[in-house]
Short mmCIF file of C-alpha atoms in Angstrom, two decimals:
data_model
loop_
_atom_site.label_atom_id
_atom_site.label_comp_id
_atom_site.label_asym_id
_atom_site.label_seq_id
_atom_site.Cartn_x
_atom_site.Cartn_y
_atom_site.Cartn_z
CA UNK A 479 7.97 -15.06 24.08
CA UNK A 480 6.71 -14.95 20.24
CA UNK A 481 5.06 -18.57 20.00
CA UNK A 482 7.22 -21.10 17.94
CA UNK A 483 4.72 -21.41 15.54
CA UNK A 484 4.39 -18.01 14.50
CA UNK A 485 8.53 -17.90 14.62
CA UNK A 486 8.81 -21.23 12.50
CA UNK A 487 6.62 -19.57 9.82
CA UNK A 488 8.95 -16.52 9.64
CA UNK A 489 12.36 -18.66 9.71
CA UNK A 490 15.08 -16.56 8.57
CA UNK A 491 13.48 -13.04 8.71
CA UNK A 492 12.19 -13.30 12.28
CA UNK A 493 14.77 -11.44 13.91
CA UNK A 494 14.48 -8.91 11.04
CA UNK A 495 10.80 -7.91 11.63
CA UNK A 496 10.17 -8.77 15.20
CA UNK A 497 13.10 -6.65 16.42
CA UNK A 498 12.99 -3.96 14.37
CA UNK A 499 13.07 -0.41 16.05
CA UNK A 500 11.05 2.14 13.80
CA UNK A 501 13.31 5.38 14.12
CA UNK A 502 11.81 7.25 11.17
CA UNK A 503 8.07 8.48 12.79
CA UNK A 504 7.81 7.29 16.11
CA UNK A 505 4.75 5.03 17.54
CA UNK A 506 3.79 7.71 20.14
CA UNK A 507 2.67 9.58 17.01
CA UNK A 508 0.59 7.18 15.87
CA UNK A 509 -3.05 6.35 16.80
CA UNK A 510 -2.90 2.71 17.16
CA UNK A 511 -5.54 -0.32 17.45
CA UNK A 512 -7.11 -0.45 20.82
CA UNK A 513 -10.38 -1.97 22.21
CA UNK A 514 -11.62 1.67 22.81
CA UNK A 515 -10.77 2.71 19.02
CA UNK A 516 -14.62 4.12 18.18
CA UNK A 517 -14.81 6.19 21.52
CA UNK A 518 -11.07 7.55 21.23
CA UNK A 519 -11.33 8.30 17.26
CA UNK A 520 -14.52 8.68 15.89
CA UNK A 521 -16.70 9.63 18.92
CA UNK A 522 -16.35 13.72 18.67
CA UNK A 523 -16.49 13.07 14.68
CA UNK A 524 -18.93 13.81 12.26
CA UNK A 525 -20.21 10.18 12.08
CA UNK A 526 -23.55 10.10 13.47
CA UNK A 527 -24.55 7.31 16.40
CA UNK A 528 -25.85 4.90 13.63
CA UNK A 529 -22.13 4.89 12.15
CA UNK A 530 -20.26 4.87 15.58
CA UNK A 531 -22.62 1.61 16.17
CA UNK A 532 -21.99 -0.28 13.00
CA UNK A 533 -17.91 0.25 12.84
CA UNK A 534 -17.88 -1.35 16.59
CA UNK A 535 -19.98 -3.72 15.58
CA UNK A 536 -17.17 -4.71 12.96
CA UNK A 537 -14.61 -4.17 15.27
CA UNK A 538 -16.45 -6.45 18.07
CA UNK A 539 -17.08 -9.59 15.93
CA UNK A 540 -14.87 -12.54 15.70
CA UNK A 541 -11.55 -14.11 17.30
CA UNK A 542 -10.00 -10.02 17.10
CA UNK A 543 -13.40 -8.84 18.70
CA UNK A 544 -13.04 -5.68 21.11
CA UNK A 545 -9.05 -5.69 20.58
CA UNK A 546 -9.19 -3.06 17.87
CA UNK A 547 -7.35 -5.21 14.94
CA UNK A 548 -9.36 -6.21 11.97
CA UNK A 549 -9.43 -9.69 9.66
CA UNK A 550 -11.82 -9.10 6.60
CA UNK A 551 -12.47 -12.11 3.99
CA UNK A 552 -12.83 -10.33 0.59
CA UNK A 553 -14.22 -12.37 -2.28
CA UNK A 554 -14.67 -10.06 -5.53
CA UNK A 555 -12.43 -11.90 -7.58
CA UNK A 556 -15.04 -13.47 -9.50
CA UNK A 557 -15.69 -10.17 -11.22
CA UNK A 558 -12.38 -8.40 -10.56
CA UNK A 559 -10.26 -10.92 -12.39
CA UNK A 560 -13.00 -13.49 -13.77
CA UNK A 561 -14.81 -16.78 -11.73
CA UNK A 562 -12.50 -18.95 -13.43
CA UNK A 563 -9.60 -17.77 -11.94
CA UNK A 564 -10.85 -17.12 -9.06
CA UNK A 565 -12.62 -20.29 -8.12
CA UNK A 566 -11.40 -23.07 -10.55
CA UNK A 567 -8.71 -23.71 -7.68
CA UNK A 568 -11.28 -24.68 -5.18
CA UNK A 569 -15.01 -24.68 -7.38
CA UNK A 570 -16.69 -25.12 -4.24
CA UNK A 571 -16.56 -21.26 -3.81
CA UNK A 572 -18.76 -20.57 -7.18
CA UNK A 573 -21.49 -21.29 -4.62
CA UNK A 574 -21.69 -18.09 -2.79
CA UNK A 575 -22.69 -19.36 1.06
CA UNK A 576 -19.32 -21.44 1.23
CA UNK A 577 -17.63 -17.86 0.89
CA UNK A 578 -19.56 -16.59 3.84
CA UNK A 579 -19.20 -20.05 5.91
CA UNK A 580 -15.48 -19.48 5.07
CA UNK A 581 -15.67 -16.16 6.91
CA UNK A 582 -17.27 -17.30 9.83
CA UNK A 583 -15.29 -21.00 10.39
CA UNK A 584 -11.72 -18.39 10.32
CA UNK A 585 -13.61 -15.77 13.40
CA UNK A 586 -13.04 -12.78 10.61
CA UNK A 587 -14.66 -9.76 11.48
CA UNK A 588 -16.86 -9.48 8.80
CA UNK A 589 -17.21 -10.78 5.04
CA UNK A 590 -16.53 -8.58 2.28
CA UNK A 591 -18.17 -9.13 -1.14
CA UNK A 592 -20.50 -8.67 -4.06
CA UNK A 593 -24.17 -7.50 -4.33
CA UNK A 594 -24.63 -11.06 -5.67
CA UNK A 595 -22.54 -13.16 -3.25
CA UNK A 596 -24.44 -11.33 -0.55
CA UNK A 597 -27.46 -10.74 -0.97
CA UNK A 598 -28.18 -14.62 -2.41
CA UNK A 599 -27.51 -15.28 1.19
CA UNK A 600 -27.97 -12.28 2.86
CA UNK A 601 -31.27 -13.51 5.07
CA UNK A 602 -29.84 -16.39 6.43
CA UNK A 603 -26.55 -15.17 7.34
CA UNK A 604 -26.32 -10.88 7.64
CA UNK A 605 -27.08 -11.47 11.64
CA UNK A 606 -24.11 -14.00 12.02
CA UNK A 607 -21.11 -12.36 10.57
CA UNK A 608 -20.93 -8.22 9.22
CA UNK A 609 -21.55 -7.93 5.55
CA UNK A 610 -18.96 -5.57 4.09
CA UNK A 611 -21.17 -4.65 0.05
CA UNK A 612 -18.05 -3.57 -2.25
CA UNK A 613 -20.11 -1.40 -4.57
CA UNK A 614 -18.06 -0.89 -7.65
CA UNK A 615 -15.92 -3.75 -9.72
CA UNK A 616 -13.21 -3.37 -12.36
CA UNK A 617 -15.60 -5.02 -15.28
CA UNK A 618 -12.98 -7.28 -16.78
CA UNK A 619 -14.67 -8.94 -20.16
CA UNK A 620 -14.19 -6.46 -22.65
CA UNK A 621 -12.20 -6.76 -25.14
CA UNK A 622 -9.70 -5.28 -25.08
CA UNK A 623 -9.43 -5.23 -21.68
CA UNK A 624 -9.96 -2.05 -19.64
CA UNK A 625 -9.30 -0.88 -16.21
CA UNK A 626 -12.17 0.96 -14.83
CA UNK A 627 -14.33 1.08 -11.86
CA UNK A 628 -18.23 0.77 -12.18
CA UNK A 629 -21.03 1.34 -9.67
CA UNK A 630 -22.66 -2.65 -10.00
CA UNK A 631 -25.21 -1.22 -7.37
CA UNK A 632 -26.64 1.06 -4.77
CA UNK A 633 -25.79 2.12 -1.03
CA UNK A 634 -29.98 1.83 -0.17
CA UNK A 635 -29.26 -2.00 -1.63
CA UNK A 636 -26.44 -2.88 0.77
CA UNK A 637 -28.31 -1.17 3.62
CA UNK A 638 -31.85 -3.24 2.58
CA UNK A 639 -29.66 -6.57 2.79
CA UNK A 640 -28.31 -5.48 6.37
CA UNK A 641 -24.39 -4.55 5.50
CA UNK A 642 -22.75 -2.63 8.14
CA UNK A 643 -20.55 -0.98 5.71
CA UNK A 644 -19.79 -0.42 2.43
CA UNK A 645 -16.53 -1.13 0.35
CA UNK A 646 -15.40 0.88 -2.93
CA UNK A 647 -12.32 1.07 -4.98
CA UNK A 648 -10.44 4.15 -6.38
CA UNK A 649 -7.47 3.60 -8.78
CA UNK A 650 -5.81 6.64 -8.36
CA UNK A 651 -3.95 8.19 -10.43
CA UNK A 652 -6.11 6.80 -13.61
CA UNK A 653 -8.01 8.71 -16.31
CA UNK A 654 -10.92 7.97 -14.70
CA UNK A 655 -10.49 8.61 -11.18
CA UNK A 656 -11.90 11.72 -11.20
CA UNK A 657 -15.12 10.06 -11.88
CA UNK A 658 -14.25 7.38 -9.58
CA UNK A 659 -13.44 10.12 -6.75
CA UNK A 660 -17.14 11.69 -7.50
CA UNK A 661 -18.67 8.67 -7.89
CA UNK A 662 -17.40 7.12 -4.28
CA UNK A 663 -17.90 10.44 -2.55
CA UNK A 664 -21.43 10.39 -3.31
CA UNK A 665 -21.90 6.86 -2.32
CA UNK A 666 -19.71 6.94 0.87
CA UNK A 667 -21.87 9.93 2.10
CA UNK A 668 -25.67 8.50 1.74
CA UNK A 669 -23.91 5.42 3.30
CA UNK A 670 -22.90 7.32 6.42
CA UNK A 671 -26.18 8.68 6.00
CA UNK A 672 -27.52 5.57 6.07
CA UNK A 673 -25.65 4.61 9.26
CA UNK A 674 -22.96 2.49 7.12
CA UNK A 675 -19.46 2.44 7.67
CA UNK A 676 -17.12 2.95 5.17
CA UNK A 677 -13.84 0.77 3.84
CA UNK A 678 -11.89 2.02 0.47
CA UNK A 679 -9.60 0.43 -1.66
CA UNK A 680 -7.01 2.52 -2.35
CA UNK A 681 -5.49 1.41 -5.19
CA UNK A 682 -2.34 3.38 -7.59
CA UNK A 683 -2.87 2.69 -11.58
CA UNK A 684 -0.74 4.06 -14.18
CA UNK A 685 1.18 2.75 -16.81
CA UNK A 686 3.64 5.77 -16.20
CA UNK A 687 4.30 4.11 -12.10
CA UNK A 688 6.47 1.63 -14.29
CA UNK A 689 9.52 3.48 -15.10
CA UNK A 690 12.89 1.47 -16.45
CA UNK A 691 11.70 -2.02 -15.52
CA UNK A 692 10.69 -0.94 -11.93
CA UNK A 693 6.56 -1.05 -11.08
CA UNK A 694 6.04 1.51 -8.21
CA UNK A 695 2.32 1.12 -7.95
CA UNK A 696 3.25 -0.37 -4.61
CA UNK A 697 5.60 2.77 -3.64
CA UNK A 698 5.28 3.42 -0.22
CA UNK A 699 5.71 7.27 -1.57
CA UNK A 700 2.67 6.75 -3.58
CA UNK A 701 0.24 4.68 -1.65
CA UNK A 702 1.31 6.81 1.07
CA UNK A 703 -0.46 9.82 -1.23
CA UNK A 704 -3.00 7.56 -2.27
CA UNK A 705 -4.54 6.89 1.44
CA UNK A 706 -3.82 10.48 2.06
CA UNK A 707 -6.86 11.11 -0.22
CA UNK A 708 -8.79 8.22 1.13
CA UNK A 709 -8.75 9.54 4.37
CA UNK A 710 -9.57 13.32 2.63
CA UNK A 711 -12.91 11.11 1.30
CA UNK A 712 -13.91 10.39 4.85
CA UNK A 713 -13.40 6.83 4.45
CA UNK A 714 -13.24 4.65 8.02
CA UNK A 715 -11.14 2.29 7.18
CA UNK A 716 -8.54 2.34 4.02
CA UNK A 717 -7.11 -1.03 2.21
CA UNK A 718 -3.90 -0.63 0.62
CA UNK A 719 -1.39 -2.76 -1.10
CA UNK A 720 1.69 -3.33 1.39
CA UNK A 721 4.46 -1.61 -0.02
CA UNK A 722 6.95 -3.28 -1.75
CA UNK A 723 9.08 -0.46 -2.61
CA UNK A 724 9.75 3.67 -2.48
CA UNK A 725 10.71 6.77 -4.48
CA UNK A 726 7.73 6.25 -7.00
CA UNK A 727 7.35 10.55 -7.15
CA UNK A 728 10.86 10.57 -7.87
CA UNK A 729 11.48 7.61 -10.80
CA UNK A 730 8.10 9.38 -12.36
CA UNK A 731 9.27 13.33 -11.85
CA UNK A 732 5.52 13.70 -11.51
CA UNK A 733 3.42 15.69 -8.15
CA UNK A 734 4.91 16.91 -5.38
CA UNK A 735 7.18 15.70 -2.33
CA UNK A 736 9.59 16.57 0.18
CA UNK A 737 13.57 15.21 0.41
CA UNK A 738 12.29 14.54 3.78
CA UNK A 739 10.48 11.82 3.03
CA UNK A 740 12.81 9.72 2.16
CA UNK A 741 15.64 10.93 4.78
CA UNK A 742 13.91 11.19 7.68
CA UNK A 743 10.15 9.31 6.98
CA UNK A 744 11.18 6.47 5.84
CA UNK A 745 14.30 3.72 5.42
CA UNK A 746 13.82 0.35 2.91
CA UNK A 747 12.90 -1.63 6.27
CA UNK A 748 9.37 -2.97 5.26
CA UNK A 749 7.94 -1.57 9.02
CA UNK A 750 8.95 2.06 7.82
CA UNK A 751 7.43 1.89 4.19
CA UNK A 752 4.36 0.70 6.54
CA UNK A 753 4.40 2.97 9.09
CA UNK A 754 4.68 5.79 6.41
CA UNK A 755 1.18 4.42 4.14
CA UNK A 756 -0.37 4.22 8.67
CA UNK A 757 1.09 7.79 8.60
CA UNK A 758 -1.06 9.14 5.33
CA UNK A 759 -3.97 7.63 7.16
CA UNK A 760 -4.33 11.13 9.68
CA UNK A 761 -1.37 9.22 11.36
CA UNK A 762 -3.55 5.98 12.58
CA UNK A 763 -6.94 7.85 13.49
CA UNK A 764 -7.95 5.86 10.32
CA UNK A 765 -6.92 2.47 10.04
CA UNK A 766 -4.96 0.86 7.73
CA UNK A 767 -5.42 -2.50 6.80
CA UNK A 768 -2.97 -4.26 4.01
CA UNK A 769 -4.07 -7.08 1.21
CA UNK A 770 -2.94 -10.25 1.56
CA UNK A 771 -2.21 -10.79 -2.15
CA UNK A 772 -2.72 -13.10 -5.00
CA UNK A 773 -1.97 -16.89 -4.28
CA UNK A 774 1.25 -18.38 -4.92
CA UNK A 775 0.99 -22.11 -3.27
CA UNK A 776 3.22 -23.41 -0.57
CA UNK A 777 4.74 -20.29 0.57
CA UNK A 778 1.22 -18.33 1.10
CA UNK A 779 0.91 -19.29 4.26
CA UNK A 780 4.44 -17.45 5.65
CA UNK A 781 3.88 -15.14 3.28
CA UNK A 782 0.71 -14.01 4.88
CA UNK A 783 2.51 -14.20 8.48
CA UNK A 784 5.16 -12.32 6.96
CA UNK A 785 2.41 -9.39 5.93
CA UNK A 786 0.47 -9.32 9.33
CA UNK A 787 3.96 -9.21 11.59
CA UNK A 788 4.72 -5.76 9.34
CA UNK A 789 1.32 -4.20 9.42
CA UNK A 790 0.66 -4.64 13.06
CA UNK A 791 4.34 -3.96 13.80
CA UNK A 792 4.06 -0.76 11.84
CA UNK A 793 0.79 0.40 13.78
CA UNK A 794 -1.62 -0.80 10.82
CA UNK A 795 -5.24 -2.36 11.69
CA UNK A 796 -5.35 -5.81 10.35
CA UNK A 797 -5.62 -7.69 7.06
CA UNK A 798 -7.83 -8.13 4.60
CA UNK A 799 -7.16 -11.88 2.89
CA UNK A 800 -9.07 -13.59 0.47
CA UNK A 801 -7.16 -15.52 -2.41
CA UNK A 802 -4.78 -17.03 -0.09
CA UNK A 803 -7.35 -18.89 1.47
CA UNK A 804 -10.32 -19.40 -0.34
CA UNK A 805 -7.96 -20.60 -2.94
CA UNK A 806 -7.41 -23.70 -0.84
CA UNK A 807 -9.08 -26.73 0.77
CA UNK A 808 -11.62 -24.95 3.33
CA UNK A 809 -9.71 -26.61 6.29
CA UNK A 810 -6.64 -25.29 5.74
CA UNK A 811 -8.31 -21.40 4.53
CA UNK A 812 -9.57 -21.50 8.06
CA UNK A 813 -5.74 -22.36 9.33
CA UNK A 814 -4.51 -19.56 7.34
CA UNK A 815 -7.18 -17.05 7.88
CA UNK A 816 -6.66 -18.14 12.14
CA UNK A 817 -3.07 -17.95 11.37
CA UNK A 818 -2.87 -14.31 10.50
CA UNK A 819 -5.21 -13.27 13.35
CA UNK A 820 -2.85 -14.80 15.80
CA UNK A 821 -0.13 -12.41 15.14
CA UNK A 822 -2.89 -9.91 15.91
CA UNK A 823 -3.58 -11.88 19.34
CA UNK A 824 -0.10 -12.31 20.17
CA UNK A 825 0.70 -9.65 22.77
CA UNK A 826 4.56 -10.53 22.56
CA UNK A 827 4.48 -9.08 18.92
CA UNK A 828 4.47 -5.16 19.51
CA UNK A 829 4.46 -2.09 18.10
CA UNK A 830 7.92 -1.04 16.09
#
């Protein structure tokens, strides 16, 4: 029996996602979280031994430790969006170790972050939690504003202050993801090099995904194609947007797809968009895990229920959470961050 708490949170759409039946790809053909993920995914890979070491050692930390699922606390905010935003919520959090003691008070699996926020700390605290170095930011002070990607350091930095992987974003489908694509390949291979693992943000931007007042950067068509070429990148682990809608190829009459896709790959159930973006991942080998989103106040808290229930329930990896909590009084970031991690721990809450 789903615990009351976790059924509470969900009120009126608990019987929608926690007996949902996925019919569209079924969960036999999907590699899905286990304790034994490195040894039955990435052991007769091309990731060397120092690789295979540092994703378990990702994968064994925290309260989800050894069960395969993954909670990451990402804190890039102050550069993605700007400190102000980011922190004047909670200013405690403009001091970079109460971002890492956040991590470790909610048992995530590792902390993901700047090369500032990190490495500040990074001597007193890369032995007690994994360090997760996101190496390029969307500069956001120019004026006008742009949307861009750029390196803010190097792999040989992140491996110096002890990460055990890297982090990158890729806003696909931009002018400039070419460069982006070139740019993260590069850096993604000396990290493996390097014995790093690798996590990439896998992110749609166009201004022609908005078509007639509808915004499918968070098609499950797109983001679908969008890990596709994560995975293609060798990345270990992709972050993706949950999707919130489909049919972005069709509205834009842009690429490639199949009819199929949307008749027999997915439905509008939010477990089938899901399962389709776990699908584009080499159908689970690599694992999906979804952002928890921007904060919204009272309602973050089922809302971030709501988004664990559908990516473990579609055969994704975990969550990656950062605003919803940090955003907050540090007691009650730790309740949500533990929150989220007990869907992952609850074995009455299956696969769809």
């Amino acid at each position: 029996m789903v615990s009351k708490k976790i059924l509470d949170l969900l009120g009126d759409k608990a019987a929608f996602l926690l007996e949902h039946t996925c019919k569209t790809v079924d969960k036999s053909a999907i590699s899905l979280p286990s304790p034994d993920h490195v040894e039955k995914i990435w052991l007769n890979s091309n990731r060397n031994n120092q690789v295979l070491r540092s994703i378990q050692t990702l994968l064994g930390h925290g309260r989800l430790g050894n069960t395969g699922y993954c909670s990451i606390f990402p804190v890039d905010q102050g550069i993605e969006h700007s400190a102000g935003s980011a922190f004047a919520p909670n200013p405690v959090y403009f001091d970079p170790e109460n971002i890492v003691k956040l991590a470790i008070e909610g048992g995530c699996n590792g902390v993901a972050s700047t090369f500032g926020v990190l490495g500040i700390v990074s001597r007193k605290y890369a032995h007690r939690i994994p360090f997760v170095v996101k190496l390029n930011h969307n500069e956001f002070l120019s004026l006008p504003n742009r949307y861009d990607q750029t390196m803010f350091g190097t792999v040989k930095s992140a491996w110096n202050m002890g990460a055990v992987a890297v982090g990158a974003t890729i806003y696909w489908g931009s002018q400039e993801s070419a460069r982006q694509l070139k740019e993260v390949g590069e850096a993604f291979e000396l990290a493996h090099e390097l014995g790093m693992a690798t996590i990439l943000w896998c992110y749609t931007r166009n201004n022609g995904f908005k078509v007639a007042g509808t915004d499918y950067h968070t098609s499950a068509d797109l983001t679908g194609q969008a890990n596709h070429l994560g995975v293609t990148l060798q990345a270990d682990i992709i972050k993706q947007k949950l999707p919130t809608n489909n049919g972005g190829y069709l509205a834009t009459k842009h690429g490639k797809t199949s009819p199929l896709v949307y008749e027999k790959l997915t439905t509008d159930h939010p477990i089938d968009l899901c399962r389709y973006q776990v699908l584009n991942c080499y159908s689970g080998r690599v694992g999906l895990i979804n952002s928890g989103g921007e904060s919204k106040g009272d309602n973050d808290l089922q809302e971030a229920v709501y988004t664990a229930v559908i990516n473990k329930r579609a055969g994704g990896m975990g969550l990656i959470l950062g605003r919803k909590a940090f955003q907050r009084p540090f007691k009650e970031g730790v309740e949500l961050l533990q929150a989220t991690q007990d869907i992952y721990l609850d074995k009455e809450i299956t696969i769809a």
